[in-house]
Coordinates of C-alpha atoms and ligand atoms in Angstrom, one line a residue:
X15 CA 31.2 41.3 -19.8
X16 CA 31.3 39.6 -23.1
X17 CA 35.1 40.7 -24.7
X18 CA 37.4 42.8 -23.7
X19 CA 39.8 44.0 -25.4
X20 CA 43.2 43.4 -25.8
X21 CA 44.5 46.6 -24.4
X22 CA 42.1 46.2 -21.0
X23 CA 43.3 42.8 -20.8
X24 CA 46.6 43.3 -20.6
X25 CA 46.1 46.0 -18.5
X26 CA 43.7 44.6 -15.4
X27 CA 46.9 41.4 -16.2
X28 CA 49.7 43.9 -15.6
X29 CA 47.7 45.2 -12.6
X30 CA 47.4 42.1 -11.5
X31 CA 51.0 40.9 -11.8
X32 CA 52.6 44.2 -10.1
X33 CA 49.5 45.0 -7.2
X34 CA 50.1 40.8 -5.6
X35 CA 48.0 39.7 -3.4
X36 CA 45.4 42.3 -3.4
X37 CA 42.2 40.8 -4.7
X38 CA 39.9 43.4 -3.7
X39 CA 41.9 45.6 -5.7
X40 CA 42.1 43.3 -8.7
X41 CA 38.6 42.9 -7.7
X42 CA 37.1 46.3 -8.3
X43 CA 39.9 47.1 -11.1
X44 CA 38.4 45.0 -13.3
X45 CA 34.7 45.6 -13.2
X46 CA 35.9 49.4 -13.8
X47 CA 38.6 48.6 -16.5
X48 CA 36.1 46.0 -18.6
X49 CA 33.0 49.2 -18.3
X50 CA 35.9 51.2 -18.6
X51 CA 36.3 49.3 -22.2
X52 CA 32.8 50.5 -23.9
X53 CA 34.2 53.8 -24.4
X54 CA 37.5 54.1 -25.8
X55 CA 36.3 54.2 -29.4
X56 CA 34.9 57.0 -29.0
X57 CA 37.1 58.6 -26.8
X58 CA 40.9 57.6 -28.4
X59 CA 42.1 60.6 -26.0
X60 CA 42.2 58.0 -23.3
X61 CA 44.5 55.8 -24.8
X62 CA 46.8 59.2 -26.2
X63 CA 47.1 60.1 -22.7
X64 CA 47.8 57.4 -21.3
X65 CA 44.6 57.9 -18.9
X66 CA 43.9 54.6 -17.3
X67 CA 47.5 53.3 -17.1
X68 CA 47.6 57.0 -14.7
X69 CA 44.1 56.3 -13.1
X70 CA 45.1 52.6 -12.1
X71 CA 47.9 54.2 -10.0
X72 CA 47.8 56.0 -6.6
X73 CA 48.8 59.7 -6.2
X74 CA 50.3 58.5 -2.7
X75 CA 50.4 56.3 -0.2
X76 CA 51.4 56.5 3.3
X77 CA 52.3 53.2 5.8
X78 CA 52.8 53.7 9.1
X79 CA 53.8 52.2 12.7
X80 CA 50.7 53.0 15.0
X81 CA 51.8 52.8 18.3
X82 CA 49.9 52.9 21.6
X83 CA 49.4 51.7 24.8
X84 CA 46.4 49.8 26.2
X85 CA 44.9 49.6 29.8
X86 CA 47.4 47.3 31.0
X87 CA 50.7 49.3 30.4
X88 CA 51.6 47.4 27.2
X89 CA 52.6 48.8 24.1
X90 CA 50.8 47.6 21.2
X91 CA 51.6 48.3 17.6
X92 CA 49.0 48.4 14.6
X93 CA 49.4 49.6 10.9
X94 CA 47.9 52.8 9.9
X95 CA 48.0 53.3 5.9
X96 CA 46.3 56.4 3.8
X97 CA 45.9 56.5 0.1
X98 CA 46.0 59.4 -1.4
X99 CA 44.5 57.9 -4.9
X100 CA 43.8 60.7 -7.7
X101 CA 42.7 64.4 -7.0
X102 CA 41.9 65.2 -10.1
X103 CA 38.5 66.8 -9.2
X104 CA 39.8 68.3 -5.9
X105 CA 40.7 67.0 -2.6
X106 CA 41.5 63.9 -1.4
X107 CA 38.2 62.6 0.3
X108 CA 37.5 59.2 1.5
X109 CA 36.7 56.7 5.0
X110 CA 39.2 55.8 7.2
X111 CA 38.1 51.7 8.1
X112 CA 39.2 50.5 11.5
X113 CA 39.2 46.6 11.1
X114 CA 41.5 43.5 12.6
X115 CA 41.3 42.8 8.1
X116 CA 42.7 46.0 6.9
X117 CA 45.5 45.9 4.2
X118 CA 47.1 47.2 1.7
X119 CA 44.8 45.9 -1.0
X120 CA 41.4 46.7 1.4
X121 CA 42.5 50.0 1.6
X122 CA 43.1 50.7 -2.2
X123 CA 40.2 49.0 -3.3
X124 CA 38.2 51.2 -1.3
X125 CA 39.9 54.6 -2.7
X126 CA 39.8 53.2 -6.2
X127 CA 36.1 52.6 -5.8
X128 CA 35.8 56.6 -4.1
X129 CA 36.9 58.8 -6.6
X130 CA 34.2 57.3 -8.8
X131 CA 32.0 58.0 -6.3
X132 CA 32.8 61.0 -5.7
X133 CA 32.9 62.4 -8.8
X134 CA 29.5 60.9 -9.1
X135 CA 28.3 63.2 -6.5
X136 CA 29.0 66.4 -8.6
X137 CA 31.1 67.8 -6.1
X138 CA 34.2 68.3 -6.4
X139 CA 36.2 66.1 -4.4
X140 CA 39.4 64.2 -5.3
X141 CA 39.1 60.1 -4.2
X142 CA 41.3 58.2 -1.1
X143 CA 40.9 56.0 2.0
X144 CA 42.7 54.4 5.2
X145 CA 42.0 53.1 8.1
X146 CA 44.4 50.1 10.5
X147 CA 43.8 46.9 11.5
X148 CA 43.1 48.3 14.9
X149 CA 40.4 46.5 16.2
X150 CA 38.0 48.8 18.4
X151 CA 35.9 45.8 19.3
X152 CA 36.3 45.1 23.3
X153 CA 38.3 48.1 23.1
X154 CA 38.1 51.0 25.9
X155 CA 37.0 54.3 25.3
X156 CA 40.8 55.2 26.4
X157 CA 42.2 52.9 24.9
X158 CA 40.7 54.3 21.7
X159 CA 41.9 57.4 22.3
X160 CA 45.1 56.4 23.1
X161 CA 45.4 54.6 19.1
X162 CA 43.1 57.3 18.0
X163 CA 45.7 60.1 19.1
X164 CA 48.8 58.4 17.6
X165 CA 47.4 57.3 14.5
X166 CA 46.7 61.8 14.2
X167 CA 50.3 62.0 15.0
X168 CA 51.3 60.5 11.7
X169 CA 48.5 60.9 9.5
X170 CA 48.1 65.3 10.1
X171 CA 51.3 65.6 7.9
X172 CA 49.6 64.3 4.9
X173 CA 45.7 65.9 5.3
X174 CA 44.6 69.4 5.3
X175 CA 40.5 70.8 4.5
X176 CA 42.2 71.1 0.9
X177 CA 44.3 68.3 0.9
X178 CA 43.2 65.6 1.5
X179 CA 39.7 65.4 4.3
X180 CA 39.1 61.5 6.2
X181 CA 35.6 60.6 7.5
X182 CA 34.4 57.0 8.8
X183 CA 34.0 54.1 7.7
X184 CA 33.6 50.3 9.1
X185 CA 34.8 50.6 13.0
X186 CA 35.6 54.5 12.7
X187 CA 32.3 56.3 14.3
X188 CA 31.5 59.5 16.0
X189 CA 33.9 59.1 19.3
X190 CA 36.7 57.9 16.6
X191 CA 36.3 60.5 14.8
X192 CA 36.3 63.4 18.0
X193 CA 39.4 62.3 19.3
X194 CA 40.9 62.8 15.6
X195 CA 39.7 65.8 15.7
X196 CA 41.1 66.7 18.6
X197 CA 44.8 65.3 18.2
X198 CA 45.0 67.5 14.6
X199 CA 43.9 70.5 16.5
X200 CA 46.5 70.0 20.2
X201 CA 49.7 69.7 17.5
X202 CA 48.4 72.4 14.5
X203 CA 46.3 74.9 16.8
X204 CA 44.2 75.0 13.6
X205 CA 40.5 74.6 13.9
X206 CA 39.5 73.5 10.6
X207 CA 37.7 70.7 8.6
X208 CA 40.2 68.8 8.7
X209 CA 37.3 65.5 9.0
X210 CA 34.0 64.9 8.1
X211 CA 31.4 63.6 10.7
X212 CA 32.7 65.6 13.1
X213 CA 30.4 65.8 16.3
X214 CA 27.0 69.3 15.8
X215 CA 29.0 70.9 18.7
X216 CA 32.2 71.1 16.8
X217 CA 31.7 71.9 13.2
X218 CA 29.9 68.6 12.3
X219 CA 26.9 68.7 9.9
X220 CA 23.6 68.1 10.7
X221 CA 22.7 65.2 8.7
X222 CA 25.9 63.7 7.9
X223 CA 25.0 60.4 10.8
X224 CA 21.5 59.8 8.4
X225 CA 23.4 60.5 5.0
X226 CA 24.6 57.0 3.3
X227 CA 21.7 55.0 4.6
X228 CA 18.5 58.0 3.8
X229 CA 20.8 58.0 0.4
X230 CA 20.9 54.5 -0.3
X231 CA 17.6 54.4 0.0
X232 CA 17.0 57.6 -2.2
X233 CA 18.6 55.5 -4.4
X234 CA 16.9 52.4 -4.7
X235 CA 13.2 54.3 -4.7
X236 CA 15.0 56.2 -7.4
X237 CA 15.5 53.3 -9.2
X238 CA 12.5 51.4 -8.8
X239 CA 10.5 54.0 -9.6
X240 CA 12.0 55.3 -12.8
X241 CA 12.0 51.1 -13.9
X242 CA 8.0 50.7 -12.8
X243 CA 8.4 48.5 -9.6
X244 CA 6.8 50.5 -7.1
X245 CA 8.4 52.2 -3.7
X246 CA 9.4 50.4 -0.5
X247 CA 5.3 50.6 0.4
X248 CA 4.4 47.2 1.6
X249 CA 7.5 45.7 0.3
X250 CA 9.8 43.7 2.9
X251 CA 13.2 44.4 3.2
X252 CA 16.9 42.7 4.4
X253 CA 19.4 44.7 5.4
X254 CA 23.3 43.6 6.2
X255 CA 25.3 44.7 9.1
X256 CA 23.6 47.1 11.8
X257 CA 26.1 50.1 11.8
X258 CA 26.2 53.1 10.6
X259 CA 24.3 52.6 6.8
X260 CA 22.2 49.5 8.0
X261 CA 20.5 51.7 11.1
X262 CA 19.5 54.6 8.6
X263 CA 18.8 53.0 6.2
X264 CA 16.0 51.2 8.2
X265 CA 15.1 54.3 9.7
X266 CA 14.3 56.0 6.1
X267 CA 12.8 52.6 4.4
X268 CA 10.3 52.6 7.8
X269 CA 9.5 55.8 7.3
X270 CA 8.6 54.5 3.5
X271 CA 6.3 52.3 3.9
X272 CA 8.7 49.2 4.0
X273 CA 9.2 46.2 7.2
X274 CA 13.5 45.5 7.4
X275 CA 12.6 41.9 8.5
X276 CA 16.2 40.5 9.4
X277 CA 19.5 42.2 10.3
X278 CA 23.3 41.5 11.1
X279 CA 26.3 41.7 12.7
X280 CA 29.7 39.7 12.2
X281 CA 28.1 37.0 14.3
X282 CA 24.9 36.2 12.7
X283 CA 21.7 37.5 12.3
X284 CA 18.0 38.8 13.3
X285 CA 14.6 37.9 12.1
X286 CA 11.3 38.9 12.7
X287 CA 8.1 38.9 10.3
X288 CA 7.3 41.7 12.1
X289 CA 9.6 44.2 11.8
X290 CA 12.7 44.6 13.2
X291 CA 12.9 47.1 16.1
X292 CA 15.2 50.2 15.1
X293 CA 15.0 51.6 18.5
X294 CA 15.6 48.6 19.9
X295 CA 19.0 47.9 16.9
X296 CA 20.0 51.3 18.1
X297 CA 20.4 51.3 21.3
X298 CA 21.7 47.9 21.6
X299 CA 24.9 48.5 18.4
X300 CA 25.2 52.6 19.5
X301 CA 25.4 53.3 22.7
X302 CA 26.1 49.7 24.1
X303 CA 28.0 47.9 21.7
X304 CA 27.0 45.0 21.8
X305 CA 26.6 42.0 19.8
X306 CA 23.1 41.9 17.7
X307 CA 22.2 38.5 19.4
X308 CA 21.7 40.2 22.6
X309 CA 18.3 41.0 20.5
X310 CA 15.9 38.0 20.8
X311 CA 16.5 38.4 24.5
X312 CA 14.4 41.8 24.3
X313 CA 11.7 40.3 21.6
X314 CA 10.8 37.0 21.6
X315 CA 8.9 37.4 18.4
X316 CA 12.5 37.1 16.4
X317 CA 14.5 34.5 16.5
X318 CA 18.8 35.2 15.9
X319 CA 21.0 32.8 14.3
X320 CA 24.5 32.6 14.0
X321 CA 26.6 33.3 10.8
X322 CA 26.1 36.4 9.7
X323 CA 26.0 35.4 5.6
X324 CA 22.6 32.8 5.9
X325 CA 20.7 36.5 5.7
X326 CA 20.3 35.9 2.2
X327 CA 18.1 33.3 3.2
X328 CA 15.7 35.5 4.3
X329 CA 13.2 36.2 1.6
X330 CA 12.3 39.8 0.4
X331 CA 11.5 42.2 -2.0
X332 CA 14.5 44.3 -1.9
X333 CA 17.7 44.0 -0.1
X334 CA 20.7 46.4 1.2
X335 CA 24.2 44.0 1.9
X336 CA 25.4 47.9 3.9
X337 CA 27.9 45.2 6.0
X338 CA 31.1 44.7 3.9
X339 CA 32.4 43.9 0.3
X340 CA 31.8 39.6 -0.8
X341 CA 28.9 39.4 2.4
X342 CA 27.0 38.3 -0.5
X343 CA 29.0 35.3 -3.1
X344 CA 26.9 34.0 -6.6
X345 CA 24.9 31.7 -4.0
X346 CA 23.4 34.2 -2.0
X347 CA 22.2 36.1 -4.8
X348 CA 21.0 33.2 -6.4
X349 CA 18.6 32.7 -3.4
X350 CA 17.6 36.1 -3.3
X351 CA 16.7 35.8 -7.2
X352 CA 14.7 32.3 -6.5
X353 CA 12.5 34.0 -3.3
X354 CA 11.6 36.6 -5.4
X355 CA 13.9 40.2 -4.6
X356 CA 13.1 42.7 -7.2
X357 CA 15.8 45.7 -6.4
X358 CA 19.3 45.3 -4.6
X359 CA 20.8 48.5 -3.4
X360 CA 24.5 47.8 -1.7
X361 CA 25.2 50.4 1.4
X362 CA 28.3 48.9 1.2
X363 CA 30.8 48.6 0.0
X364 CA 31.2 45.7 -3.0
X365 CA 29.2 43.8 -1.2
X366 CA 28.5 41.5 -4.1
X367 CA 30.9 39.6 -5.5
X368 CA 31.2 39.9 -9.7
X369 CA 29.7 36.4 -10.0
X370 CA 26.9 37.5 -7.6
X371 CA 26.5 40.9 -9.9
X372 CA 26.2 38.7 -12.8
X373 CA 23.5 36.8 -11.1
X374 CA 21.1 40.1 -10.4
X375 CA 21.6 41.6 -13.9
X376 CA 21.1 38.3 -15.9
X377 CA 18.2 38.1 -13.6
X378 CA 16.0 41.5 -14.5
X379 CA 16.8 42.3 -10.5
X380 CA 17.8 46.3 -10.2
X381 CA 21.1 46.8 -9.2
X382 CA 22.6 49.9 -7.5
X383 CA 26.0 49.4 -7.4
X384 CA 27.7 50.8 -4.6
X385 CA 29.8 53.6 -5.5
X386 CA 26.8 55.3 -6.6
X387 CA 23.9 53.4 -4.4
X388 CA 25.7 54.6 -1.0
X389 CA 27.3 57.6 -2.3
X390 CA 25.1 59.7 0.2
X391 CA 27.5 59.2 3.0
X392 CA 30.4 61.0 1.0
X393 CA 28.2 64.0 -0.5
X394 CA 27.2 64.9 2.5
X395 CA 30.9 65.1 3.9
X396 CA 31.3 67.5 0.7
X397 CA 28.2 69.8 1.9
X398 CA 29.7 69.2 6.1
X399 CA 33.5 70.9 3.9
X400 CA 31.1 73.5 2.4
X401 CA 29.9 74.7 5.8
X402 CA 32.9 74.6 7.3
X403 CA 34.4 77.0 4.7
X404 CA 31.2 79.0 4.7
X405 CA 31.2 78.9 8.6
X406 CA 27.9 78.1 8.4
X407 CA 25.6 75.3 9.5
X408 CA 22.5 74.8 7.3
X409 CA 19.5 73.2 8.5
X410 CA 18.5 69.3 8.4
X411 CA 16.2 69.4 5.8
X412 CA 18.5 71.7 4.2
X413 CA 21.4 69.4 3.8
X414 CA 18.4 66.2 3.5
X415 CA 17.1 67.9 0.3
X416 CA 19.8 68.1 -1.3
X417 CA 21.8 64.6 -0.7
X418 CA 17.7 63.0 -2.0
X419 CA 18.9 65.8 -5.3
X420 CA 22.5 64.4 -5.2
X421 CA 20.7 60.7 -5.4
X422 CA 18.8 60.9 -7.3
X423 CA 21.0 62.9 -10.1
X424 CA 23.2 59.3 -9.7
X425 CA 20.7 57.3 -10.6
X426 CA 20.1 59.6 -13.0
X427 CA 23.5 60.1 -14.9
X428 CA 24.6 56.2 -14.1
X429 CA 21.0 55.6 -16.6
X430 CA 21.7 57.3 -19.3
X431 CA 25.6 56.1 -19.5
X432 CA 24.4 52.8 -19.6
X433 CA 21.9 53.9 -22.7
X434 CA 24.5 55.4 -24.4
X435 CA 26.8 53.0 -24.6
X436 CA 24.1 49.8 -25.4
X437 CA 23.7 48.8 -21.4
X438 CA 20.3 50.2 -20.8
X439 CA 19.9 49.5 -16.6
X440 CA 23.2 48.5 -15.5
X441 CA 23.9 50.5 -13.4
X442 CA 26.8 48.8 -12.7
X443 CA 28.0 50.3 -16.4
X444 CA 26.8 53.3 -16.3
X445 CA 28.1 54.6 -12.6
X446 CA 31.9 53.0 -13.6
X447 CA 31.5 55.1 -16.6
X448 CA 29.5 58.2 -15.5
X449 CA 32.1 58.8 -13.0
X450 CA 35.6 58.4 -15.2
X451 CA 33.8 60.3 -18.0
X452 CA 34.9 63.6 -15.4
X453 CA 38.0 62.6 -13.0
X454 CA 39.4 61.8 -17.6
X455 CA 39.0 65.1 -18.3
X456 CA 40.1 66.3 -15.3
X457 CA 43.8 64.4 -15.5
X458 CA 43.6 65.4 -19.5
X459 CA 43.5 68.8 -18.7
X460 CA 46.2 69.2 -16.2
X461 CA 48.9 67.5 -18.5
X462 CA 50.9 64.8 -17.1
X463 CA 49.6 64.1 -13.7
Ligands
NDP25 P1 30.2 50.5 10.7 O1 30.7 50.2 11.2 O2 28.7 51.8 11.1 O3 29.0 49.2 11.4 C1 29.7 48.1 10.2 C2 28.6 46.3 10.6 O4 28.9 45.7 9.2 C3 28.7 46.4 11.7 O5 27.6 45.3 12.2 C4 29.4 44.8 11.6 O6 29.0 44.4 12.7 C5 28.8 44.3 10.1 N1 30.7 43.6 9.8 C6 31.5 44.4 9.2 N2 32.5 43.5 9.4 C7 32.1 42.4 8.9 C8 32.1 41.5 8.4 N3 34.3 41.0 7.7 N4 31.7 40.4 8.0 C9 30.5 40.7 8.5 N5 30.0 42.1 9.1 C10 30.3 42.6 9.1 O7 30.6 51.0 9.3 P2 29.4 51.7 8.4 O8 27.9 51.4 9.1 O9 29.7 52.8 8.6 O10 29.8 50.9 7.7 C11 29.3 49.4 6.6 C12 29.6 49.5 5.0 O11 29.6 50.3 4.7 C13 31.1 49.5 4.5 O12 31.0 48.9 3.6 C14 30.9 50.4 4.5 O13 32.8 51.0 3.6 C15 30.1 51.8 3.9 N6 30.2 52.9 3.4 C16 29.9 53.4 5.0 C17 30.3 55.0 4.8 C18 29.9 56.1 5.6 O14 29.4 56.9 6.0 N7 29.9 54.6 7.2 C19 29.6 55.4 3.1 C20 29.6 55.0 2.3 C21 29.6 53.4 2.6 P3 30.6 43.6 14.1 O15 29.8 45.1 14.5 O16 29.9 42.2 14.5 O17 31.7 44.0 13.3
2IT26 O1 32.4 54.6 1.4 C1 32.8 55.5 1.7 O2 32.5 56.7 0.5 C2 32.7 56.2 3.2 N1 33.1 55.7 4.1 C3 32.6 58.1 3.5 C4 33.7 58.5 2.8 C5 33.0 60.0 3.5 O3 33.9 61.3 3.1 O4 32.7 60.5 3.8

């Protein structure tokens, strides 16, 4: 962005000095604070009430030891986190990530983004995130269960249906949520909605599994429609990752007539110009927990290439990065633009670096930032909370229709805010501003909290 005010530059400098080594948090905060700089003149009350100074400081950070015994009888130790970032508009809400790369800076960037994402859904949920550096890969079900039970033994002290409601993220799916829910119930005796993404037999919501991927595609569809750039029909789509978000994005893209030509995991990517077969990906990743490279043994028309970042060399009209943060750098963004990419929707959280984002924005590529485009998952999580409170189950169609409405509304609100502050078509700025205003209003109304 052109000129950052002295006030915001100093705030960013202080944040970096005070949170040393938390590079992902610095990155997310820089982008967000630079957007919010645009609204400070119109809103002197934000400065008067030190809203930004409070906004960048989590309400609470819990860090804990997670000891567990592996199948060989050896004691293992991991580190657990829960960052309860902001409860201005509702109970803390956000996923748990189990991945060896997890550290405080990553959980803080995710929690910070989550505040604005959750606000954008229009539902009453605050922002939080948690996780552990535990690596579920290569572990037996028994080991995963022992880890989850130990993790919840500490986490249960800090969560509650009206306090903080975690869910899944990378490395945390239905299996892990089930083990954690069971342990919570065993310790407290309570059958309440303290987690979302639960199994359908014990309080889960229909369409939660599909929600992030479907919501991403609904958002991108609306972004393209409103900019007169057509729709998914007949378009080639590249989706990175092959986990929960990527799989259900593929499903909805295919429903809408698009062709997903490439997918990946952290080791490499598969490419098939005729389209990637989703049943095979689901079988390999959801059921057998195998590597994506196995795909080419089953489908001879597909090729496998080592290294996950090469996927951005595959020409496509629509790119849906749905694996992890900073997976598209400036060079990859330039390659996508050169190859004729029209639209990018972030299924993952912060998959494009700041430089890559600027390449897309300057080139006129439609760009849906993660906190807007992937908000469908947490939105349906909030609908799961509503169903749990009511002790009712809604139909798939009802939840899916609400999800679609929410995604279209998020697009419209982001577009409106971008335009209002002089950056028509810049949904990064629009989403940051639209998400923030409600949080700021709630923070000011509640006094010194
Ligand atoms: P999953 O664990 O189901 O899948 C993650 C996928 O990304 C896997 O294919 C994995 O490959 C790949 N991946 C993970 N880490 C890396 C890495 N460091 N480098 C390259 N590839 C990697 O997670 P989800 O699909 O749930 O999450 C994907 C992204 O979407 C994350 O950014 C998450 O924060 C975001 N998100 C998720 C939501 C949800 O509801 N689940 C909601 C909103 C956003 P491998 O198997 O080799 O590790
Ligand atoms: O990043 C995210 O929004 C999620 N991982 C989903 C959070 C949730 O509470 O459903």
